[in-house]
Short mmCIF file of C-alpha atoms in Angstrom, two decimals:
data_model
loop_
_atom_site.label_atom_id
_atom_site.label_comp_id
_atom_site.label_asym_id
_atom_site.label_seq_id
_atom_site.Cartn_x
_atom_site.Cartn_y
_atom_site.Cartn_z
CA UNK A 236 0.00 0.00 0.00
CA UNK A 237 2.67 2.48 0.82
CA UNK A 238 4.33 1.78 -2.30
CA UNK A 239 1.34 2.62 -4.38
CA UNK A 240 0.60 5.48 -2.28
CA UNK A 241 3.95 6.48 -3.44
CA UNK A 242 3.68 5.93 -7.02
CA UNK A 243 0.31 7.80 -6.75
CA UNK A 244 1.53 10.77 -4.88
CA UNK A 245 4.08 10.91 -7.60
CA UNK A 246 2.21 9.99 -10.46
CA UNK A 247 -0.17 13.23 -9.31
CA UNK A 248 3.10 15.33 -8.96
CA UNK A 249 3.84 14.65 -12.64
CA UNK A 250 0.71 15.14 -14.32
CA UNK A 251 0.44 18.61 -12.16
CA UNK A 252 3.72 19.61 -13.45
CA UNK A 253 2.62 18.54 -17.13
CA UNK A 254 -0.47 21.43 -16.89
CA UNK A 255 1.73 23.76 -15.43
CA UNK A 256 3.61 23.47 -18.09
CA UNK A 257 0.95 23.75 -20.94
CA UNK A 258 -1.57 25.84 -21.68
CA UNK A 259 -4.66 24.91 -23.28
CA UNK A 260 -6.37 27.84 -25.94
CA UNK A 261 -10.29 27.26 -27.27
CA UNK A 262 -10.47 30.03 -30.21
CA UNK A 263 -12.17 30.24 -33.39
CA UNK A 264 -11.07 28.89 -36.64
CA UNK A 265 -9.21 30.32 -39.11
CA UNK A 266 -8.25 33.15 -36.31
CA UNK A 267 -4.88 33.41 -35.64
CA UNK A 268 -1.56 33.60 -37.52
CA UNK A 269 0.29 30.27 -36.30
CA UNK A 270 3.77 31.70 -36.43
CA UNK A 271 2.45 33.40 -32.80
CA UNK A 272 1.55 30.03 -31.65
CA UNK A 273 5.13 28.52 -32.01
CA UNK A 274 6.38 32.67 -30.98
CA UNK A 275 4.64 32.12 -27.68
CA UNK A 276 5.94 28.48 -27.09
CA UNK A 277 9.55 29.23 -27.50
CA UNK A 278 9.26 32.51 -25.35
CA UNK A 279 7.23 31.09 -22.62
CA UNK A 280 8.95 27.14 -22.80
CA UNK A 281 5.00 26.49 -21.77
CA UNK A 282 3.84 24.10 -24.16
CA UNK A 283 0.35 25.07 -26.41
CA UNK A 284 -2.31 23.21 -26.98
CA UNK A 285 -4.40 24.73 -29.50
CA UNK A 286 -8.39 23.81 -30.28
CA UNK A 287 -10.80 25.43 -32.47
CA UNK A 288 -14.57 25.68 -32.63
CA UNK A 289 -16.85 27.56 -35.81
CA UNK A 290 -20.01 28.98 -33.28
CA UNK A 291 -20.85 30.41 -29.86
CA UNK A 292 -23.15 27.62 -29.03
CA UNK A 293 -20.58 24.98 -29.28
CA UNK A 294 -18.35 27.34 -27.11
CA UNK A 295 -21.04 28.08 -24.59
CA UNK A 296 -22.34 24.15 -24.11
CA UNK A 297 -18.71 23.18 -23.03
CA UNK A 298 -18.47 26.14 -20.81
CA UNK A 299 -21.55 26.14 -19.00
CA UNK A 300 -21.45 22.23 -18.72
CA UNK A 301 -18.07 23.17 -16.75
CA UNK A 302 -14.85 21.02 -16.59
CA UNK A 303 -14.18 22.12 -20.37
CA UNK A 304 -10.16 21.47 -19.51
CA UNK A 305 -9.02 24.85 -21.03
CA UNK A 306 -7.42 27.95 -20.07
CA UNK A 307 -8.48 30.65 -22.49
CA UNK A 308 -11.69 30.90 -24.55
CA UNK A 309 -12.77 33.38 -26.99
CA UNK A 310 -16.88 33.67 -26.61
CA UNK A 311 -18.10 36.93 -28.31
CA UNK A 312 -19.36 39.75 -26.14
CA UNK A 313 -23.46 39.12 -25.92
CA UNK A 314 -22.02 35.29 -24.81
CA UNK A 315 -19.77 36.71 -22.61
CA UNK A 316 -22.17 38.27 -20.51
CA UNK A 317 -24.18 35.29 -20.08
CA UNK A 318 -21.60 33.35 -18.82
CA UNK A 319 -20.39 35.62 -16.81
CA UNK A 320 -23.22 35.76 -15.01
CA UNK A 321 -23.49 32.49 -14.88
CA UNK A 322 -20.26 32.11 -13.06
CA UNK A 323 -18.09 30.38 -15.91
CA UNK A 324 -15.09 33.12 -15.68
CA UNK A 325 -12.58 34.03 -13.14
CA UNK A 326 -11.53 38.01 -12.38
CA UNK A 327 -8.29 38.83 -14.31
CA UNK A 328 -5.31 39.55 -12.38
CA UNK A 329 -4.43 43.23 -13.17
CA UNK A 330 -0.72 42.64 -12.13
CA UNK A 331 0.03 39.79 -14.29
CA UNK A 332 -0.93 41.98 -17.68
CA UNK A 333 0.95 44.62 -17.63
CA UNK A 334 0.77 44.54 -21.29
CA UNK A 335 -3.06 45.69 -21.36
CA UNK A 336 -1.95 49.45 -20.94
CA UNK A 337 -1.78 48.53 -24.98
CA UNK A 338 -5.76 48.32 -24.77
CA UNK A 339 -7.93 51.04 -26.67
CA UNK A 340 -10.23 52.93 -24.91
CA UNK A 341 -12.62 53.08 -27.29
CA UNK A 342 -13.21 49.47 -27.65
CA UNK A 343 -13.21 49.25 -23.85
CA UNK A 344 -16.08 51.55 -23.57
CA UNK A 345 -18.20 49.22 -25.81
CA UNK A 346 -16.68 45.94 -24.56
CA UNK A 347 -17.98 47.23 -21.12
CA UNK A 348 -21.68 46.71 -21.65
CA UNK A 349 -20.81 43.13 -22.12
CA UNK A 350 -18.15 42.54 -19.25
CA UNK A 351 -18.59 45.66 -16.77
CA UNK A 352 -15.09 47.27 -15.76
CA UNK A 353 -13.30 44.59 -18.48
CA UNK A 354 -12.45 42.82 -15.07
CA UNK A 355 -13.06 39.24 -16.72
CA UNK A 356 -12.29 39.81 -20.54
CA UNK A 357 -9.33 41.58 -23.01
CA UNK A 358 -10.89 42.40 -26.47
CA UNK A 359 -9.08 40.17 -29.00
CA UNK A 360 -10.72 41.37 -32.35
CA UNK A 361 -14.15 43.15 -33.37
CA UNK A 362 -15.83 43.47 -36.76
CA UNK A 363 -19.40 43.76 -38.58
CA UNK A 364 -21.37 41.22 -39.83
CA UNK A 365 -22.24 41.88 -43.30
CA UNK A 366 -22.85 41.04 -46.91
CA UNK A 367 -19.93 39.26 -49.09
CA UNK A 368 -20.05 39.05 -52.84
CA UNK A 369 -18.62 37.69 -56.17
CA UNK A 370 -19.19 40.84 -58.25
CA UNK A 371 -18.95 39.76 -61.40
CA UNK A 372 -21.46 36.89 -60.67
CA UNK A 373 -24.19 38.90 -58.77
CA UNK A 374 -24.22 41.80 -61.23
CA UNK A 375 -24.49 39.30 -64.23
CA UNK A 376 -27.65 38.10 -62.21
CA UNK A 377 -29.11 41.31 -60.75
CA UNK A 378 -27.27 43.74 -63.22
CA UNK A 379 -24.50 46.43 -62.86
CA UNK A 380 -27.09 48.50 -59.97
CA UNK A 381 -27.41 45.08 -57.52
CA UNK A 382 -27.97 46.28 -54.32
CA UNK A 383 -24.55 44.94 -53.27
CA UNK A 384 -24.02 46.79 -49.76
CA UNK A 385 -28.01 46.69 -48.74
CA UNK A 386 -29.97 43.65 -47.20
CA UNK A 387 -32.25 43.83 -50.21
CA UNK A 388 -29.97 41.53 -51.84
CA UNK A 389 -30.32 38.64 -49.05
CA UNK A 390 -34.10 39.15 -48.00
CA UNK A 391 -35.60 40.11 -51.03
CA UNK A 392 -37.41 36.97 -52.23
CA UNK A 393 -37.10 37.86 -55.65
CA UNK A 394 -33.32 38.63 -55.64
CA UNK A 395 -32.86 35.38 -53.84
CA UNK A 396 -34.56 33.51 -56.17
CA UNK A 397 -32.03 34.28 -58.75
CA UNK A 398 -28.99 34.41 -56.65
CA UNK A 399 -29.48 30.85 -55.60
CA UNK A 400 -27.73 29.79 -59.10
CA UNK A 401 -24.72 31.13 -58.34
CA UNK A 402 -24.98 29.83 -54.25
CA UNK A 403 -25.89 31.96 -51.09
CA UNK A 404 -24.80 30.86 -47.54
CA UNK A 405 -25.68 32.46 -44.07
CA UNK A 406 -24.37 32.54 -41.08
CA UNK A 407 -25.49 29.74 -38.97
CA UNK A 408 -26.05 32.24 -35.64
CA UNK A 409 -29.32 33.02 -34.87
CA UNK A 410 -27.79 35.82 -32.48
CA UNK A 411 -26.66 37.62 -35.87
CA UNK A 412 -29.49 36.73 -38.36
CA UNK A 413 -32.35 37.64 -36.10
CA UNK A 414 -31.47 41.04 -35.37
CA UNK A 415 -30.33 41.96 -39.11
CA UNK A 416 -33.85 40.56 -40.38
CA UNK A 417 -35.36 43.14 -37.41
CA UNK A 418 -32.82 46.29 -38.69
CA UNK A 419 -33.85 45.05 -42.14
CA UNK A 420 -37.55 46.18 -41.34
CA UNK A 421 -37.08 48.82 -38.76
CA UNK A 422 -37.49 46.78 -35.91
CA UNK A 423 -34.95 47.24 -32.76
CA UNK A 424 -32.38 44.57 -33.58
CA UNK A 425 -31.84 44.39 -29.88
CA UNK A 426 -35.47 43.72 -28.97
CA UNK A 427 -36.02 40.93 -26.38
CA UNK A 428 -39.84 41.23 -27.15
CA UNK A 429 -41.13 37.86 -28.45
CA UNK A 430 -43.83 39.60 -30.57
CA UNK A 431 -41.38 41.74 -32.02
CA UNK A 432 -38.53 38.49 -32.28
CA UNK A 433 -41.81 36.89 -34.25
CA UNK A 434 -41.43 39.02 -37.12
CA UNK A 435 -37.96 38.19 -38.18
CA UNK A 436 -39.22 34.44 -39.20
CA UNK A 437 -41.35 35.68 -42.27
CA UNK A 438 -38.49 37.16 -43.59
CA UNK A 439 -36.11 34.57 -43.05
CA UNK A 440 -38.41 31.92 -44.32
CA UNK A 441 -39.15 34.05 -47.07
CA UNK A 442 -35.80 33.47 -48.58
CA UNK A 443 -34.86 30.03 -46.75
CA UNK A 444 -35.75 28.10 -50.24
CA UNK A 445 -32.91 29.69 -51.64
CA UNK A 446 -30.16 29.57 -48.56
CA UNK A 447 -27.61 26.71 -50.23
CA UNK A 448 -26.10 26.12 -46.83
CA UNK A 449 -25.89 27.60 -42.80
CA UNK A 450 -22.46 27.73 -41.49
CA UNK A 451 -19.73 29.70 -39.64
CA UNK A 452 -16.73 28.69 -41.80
CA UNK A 453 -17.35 27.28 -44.92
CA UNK A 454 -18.34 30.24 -46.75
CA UNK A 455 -14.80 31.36 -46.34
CA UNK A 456 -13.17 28.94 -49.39
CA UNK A 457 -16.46 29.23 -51.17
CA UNK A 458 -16.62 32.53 -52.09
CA UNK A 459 -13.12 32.71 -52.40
CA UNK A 460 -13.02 29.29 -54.93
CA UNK A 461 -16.13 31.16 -57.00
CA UNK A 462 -18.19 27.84 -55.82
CA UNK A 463 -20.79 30.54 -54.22
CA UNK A 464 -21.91 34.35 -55.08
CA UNK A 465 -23.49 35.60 -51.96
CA UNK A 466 -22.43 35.11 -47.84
CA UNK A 467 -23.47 36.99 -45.37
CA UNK A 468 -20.84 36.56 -42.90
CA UNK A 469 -18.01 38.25 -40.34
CA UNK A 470 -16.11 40.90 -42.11
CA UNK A 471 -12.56 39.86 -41.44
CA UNK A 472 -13.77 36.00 -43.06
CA UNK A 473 -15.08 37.87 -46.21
CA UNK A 474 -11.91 39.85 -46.42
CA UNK A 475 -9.50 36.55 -46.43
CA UNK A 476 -11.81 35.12 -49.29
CA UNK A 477 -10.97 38.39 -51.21
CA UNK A 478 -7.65 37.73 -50.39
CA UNK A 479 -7.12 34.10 -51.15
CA UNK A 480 -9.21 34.50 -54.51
CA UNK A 481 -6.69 37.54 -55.24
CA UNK A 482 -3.53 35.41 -54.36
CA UNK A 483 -5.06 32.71 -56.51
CA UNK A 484 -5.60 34.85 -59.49
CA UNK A 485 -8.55 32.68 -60.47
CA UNK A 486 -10.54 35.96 -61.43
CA UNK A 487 -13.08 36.18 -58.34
CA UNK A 488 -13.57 39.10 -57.34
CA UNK A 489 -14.82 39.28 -53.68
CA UNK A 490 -16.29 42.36 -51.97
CA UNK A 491 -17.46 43.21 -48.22
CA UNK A 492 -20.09 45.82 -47.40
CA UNK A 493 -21.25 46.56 -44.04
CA UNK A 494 -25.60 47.16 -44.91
CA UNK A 495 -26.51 50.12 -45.41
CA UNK A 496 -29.32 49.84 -43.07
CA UNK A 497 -27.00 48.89 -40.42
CA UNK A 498 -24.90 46.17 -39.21
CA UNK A 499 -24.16 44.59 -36.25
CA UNK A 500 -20.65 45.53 -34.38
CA UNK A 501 -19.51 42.36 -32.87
CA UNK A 502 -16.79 41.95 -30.11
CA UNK A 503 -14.91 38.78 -29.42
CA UNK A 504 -13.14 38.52 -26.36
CA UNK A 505 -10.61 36.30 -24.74
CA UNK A 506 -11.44 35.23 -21.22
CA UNK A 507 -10.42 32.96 -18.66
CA UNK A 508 -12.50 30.25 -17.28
CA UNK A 509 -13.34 29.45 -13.49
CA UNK A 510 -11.94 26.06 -13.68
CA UNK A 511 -8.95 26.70 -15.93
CA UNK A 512 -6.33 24.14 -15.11
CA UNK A 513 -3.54 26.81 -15.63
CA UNK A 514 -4.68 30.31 -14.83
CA UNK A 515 -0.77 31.49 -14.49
CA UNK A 516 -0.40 30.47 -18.13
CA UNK A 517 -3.21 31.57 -19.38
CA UNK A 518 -2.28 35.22 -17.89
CA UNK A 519 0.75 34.60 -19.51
CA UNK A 520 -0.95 34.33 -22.86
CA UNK A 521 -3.01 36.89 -22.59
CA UNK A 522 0.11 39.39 -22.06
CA UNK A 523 1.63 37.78 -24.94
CA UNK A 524 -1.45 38.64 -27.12
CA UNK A 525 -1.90 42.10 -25.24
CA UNK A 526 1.86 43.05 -26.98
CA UNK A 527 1.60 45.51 -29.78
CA UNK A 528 3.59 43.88 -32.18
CA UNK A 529 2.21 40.31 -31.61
CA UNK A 530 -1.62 41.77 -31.82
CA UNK A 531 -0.61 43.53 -34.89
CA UNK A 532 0.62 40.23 -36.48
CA UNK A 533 -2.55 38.12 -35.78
CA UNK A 534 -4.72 41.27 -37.39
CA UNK A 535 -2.19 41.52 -40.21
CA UNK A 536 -3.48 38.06 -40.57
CA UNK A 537 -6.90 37.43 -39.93
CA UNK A 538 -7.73 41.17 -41.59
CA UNK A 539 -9.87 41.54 -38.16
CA UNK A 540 -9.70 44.96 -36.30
CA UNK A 541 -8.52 44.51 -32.45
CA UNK A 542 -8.88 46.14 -29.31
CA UNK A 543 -5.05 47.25 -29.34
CA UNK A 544 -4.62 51.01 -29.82
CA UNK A 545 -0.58 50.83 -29.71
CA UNK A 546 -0.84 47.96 -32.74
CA UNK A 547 -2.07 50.23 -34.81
CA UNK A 548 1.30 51.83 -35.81
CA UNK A 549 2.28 47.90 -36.69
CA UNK A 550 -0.55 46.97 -39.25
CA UNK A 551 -0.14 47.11 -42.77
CA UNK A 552 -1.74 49.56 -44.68
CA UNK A 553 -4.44 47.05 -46.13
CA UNK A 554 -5.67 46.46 -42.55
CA UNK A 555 -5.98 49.94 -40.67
CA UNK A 556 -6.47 51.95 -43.96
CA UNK A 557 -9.40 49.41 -45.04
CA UNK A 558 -12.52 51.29 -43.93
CA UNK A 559 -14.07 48.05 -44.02
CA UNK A 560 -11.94 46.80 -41.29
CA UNK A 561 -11.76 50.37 -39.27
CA UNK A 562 -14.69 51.73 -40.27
CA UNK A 563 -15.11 56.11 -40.58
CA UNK A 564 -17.08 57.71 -37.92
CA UNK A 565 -20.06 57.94 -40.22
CA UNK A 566 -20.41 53.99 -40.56
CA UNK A 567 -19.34 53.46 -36.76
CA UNK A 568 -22.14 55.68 -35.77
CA UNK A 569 -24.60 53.16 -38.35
CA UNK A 570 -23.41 50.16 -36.65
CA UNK A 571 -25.70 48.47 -33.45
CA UNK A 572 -24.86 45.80 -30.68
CA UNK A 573 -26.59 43.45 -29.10
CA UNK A 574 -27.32 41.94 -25.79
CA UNK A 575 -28.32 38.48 -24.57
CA UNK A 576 -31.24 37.53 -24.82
CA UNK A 577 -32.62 36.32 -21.27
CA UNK A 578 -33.05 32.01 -21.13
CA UNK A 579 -37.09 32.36 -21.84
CA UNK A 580 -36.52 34.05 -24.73
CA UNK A 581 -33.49 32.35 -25.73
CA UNK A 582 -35.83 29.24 -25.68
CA UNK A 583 -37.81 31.26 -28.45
CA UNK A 584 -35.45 31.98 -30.69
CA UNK A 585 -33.31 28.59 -30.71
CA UNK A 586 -36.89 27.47 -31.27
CA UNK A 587 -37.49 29.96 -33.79
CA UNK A 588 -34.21 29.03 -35.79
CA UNK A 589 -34.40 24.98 -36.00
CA UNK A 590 -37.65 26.05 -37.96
CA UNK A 591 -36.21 28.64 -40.27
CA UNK A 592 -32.96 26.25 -40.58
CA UNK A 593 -35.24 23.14 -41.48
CA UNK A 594 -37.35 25.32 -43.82
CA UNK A 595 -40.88 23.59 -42.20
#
């Protein structure tokens, strides 16, 4: 008995020392440049284990189940809050990040409806949710004045109808599509009001015939391959596709337009959960993200804007001078958030979008 007692005692010892020694990050795909991953590894000597996941509701179900085994998540800001409140974070220590003097006040101000004070969360990126397009292919279909940068083009039935030749996708996120369908016809996007929530699904299912596909991700190498015209998706997700069908030189031409009725300003922040096997690691990734230089390379990467004002003198020109990415006053002023919706009414709209998903 005292022998295995020993062998136990030191078998614990071990497997302590392995998590002290690692980290463990839960992010969203296609998010980060993975030079930083191996940057942080050799300055640290902690070891990184890196996961991804495409939506907030995957995110959220591990988190709020508890035990999820990590040390940093990424939820976006209306999540956040939620789980927050539900006690799924831990308070940041202050004195472990010195680097988050780097953070910018005016994301902060916004960040703090979500996570009051910021005591729980560091703003990793932010962007719009809007409409992507293969130019060539949707004015072919709708002609040289398609309403390219207005939600006409997704929830008009009869633009739909046509589009669907060339291949639409949206965003599987009810949290997004919901209140876009409400700007669309001058409802509150932010309304919590079931009667009000009621009259997104008419125009939702008005164009559901014609929606090839629902996902986070995918629409990413579609548009960017020419194998779809039409996404509305996160800004920075459009912008690689325009990238990647640039660098491929296969003559797509992809374009991003926040709607000109409005779009929704998202925030996705890195926090740190209750249970996290390695808090002093993740602190120490958090500081290494919260460096200007490092922050600058993951937007330089991910065309995201972040909540870094001192990496803004580190971003390439195509980043901080694309007014899709840093958007003027004007279009900042156009742009709306949103805020959880409350569990009864969360029951509504999940409800809500396995009907508009399954088109029945």
């Amino acid at each position: 008995m005292k022998t295995t007692l020993l062998s136990s005692v030191a078998a614990f010892t071990l497997a302590g020392a392995a998590l002290a020694d690692e980290v463990r990050v839960y992010n969203w795909s296609d998010y980060i440049d993975e030079d930083l991953l191996t940057k942080f590894e050799e300055e640290t000597g902690l070891d990184l284990v890196y996961d991804v996941f495409d939506s907030n509701e995957v995110l959220e179900t591990k988190m709020l189940a508890g035990s999820s085994g990590y040390d940093i998540v990424v939820p976006s800001g209306t999540f956040l809050q939620r789980q927050i409140s539900a006690g799924a974070f831990q308070k940041l220590d202050a004195s472990k990040l010195p680097n988050a003097e780097n953070l910018w006040d005016v994301v902060e101000a916004r960040t703090a409806q979500y996570d009051p004070d910021n005591a729980y969360s560091i703003n990793y990126m932010w962007g719009t949710t809007g409409i992507g397009v293969n130019v060539g292919k949707v004015q072919e279909i709708l002609g040289e004045d398609a309403p390219l940068g207005s939600l006409d083009l997704l929830f008009k039935p009869e633009n739909m109808e046509k589009l669907q030749a060339c291949g639409v996708h949206f965003l599987d996120a009810p949290t997004e599509m919901i209140p876009a369908a409400l700007q669309y016809i001058g409802e509150d996007p932010d309304s919590h009001e079931p009667d009000v929530l009621a009259k997104a699904e008419p125009i939702l299912m008005g164009v559901r015939p014609y929606v090839q596909k629902f996902h986070n991700s995918e629409y990413i190498n579609a548009l960017a391959n020419g194998d779809i015209c039409v996404a509305f998706g996160w800004s920075g997700d459009i912008l690689q596709a325009r990238d990647r069908a640039a660098e491929a030189e296969n003559g797509v031409e992809i374009a991003y337009n926040a709607p000109s009725e409005g779009a929704l300003m998202w925030f996705d922040q890195m926090a740190i959960p209750a249970d996290a096997p390695n808090p002093e690691g993740a602190h120490a990734f958090l500081n290494f993200i919260l460096d200007a230089q490092n922050m600058a390379q993951a937007s330089n990467y991910v065309y995201y804007a972040n909540g870094n004002a001192a990496s803004q003198e580190f971003l390439v020109e195509d980043v901080i001078g694309d007014p899709a990415i840093y958007p003027d006053e004007a279009t900042l002023e156009n742009l709306y958030t949103t805020t959880p919706y409350p569990a009864r009414v969360q029951r509504t709209v999940t409800r809500m979008w396995t009907k508009i998903k399954s088109g029945t």
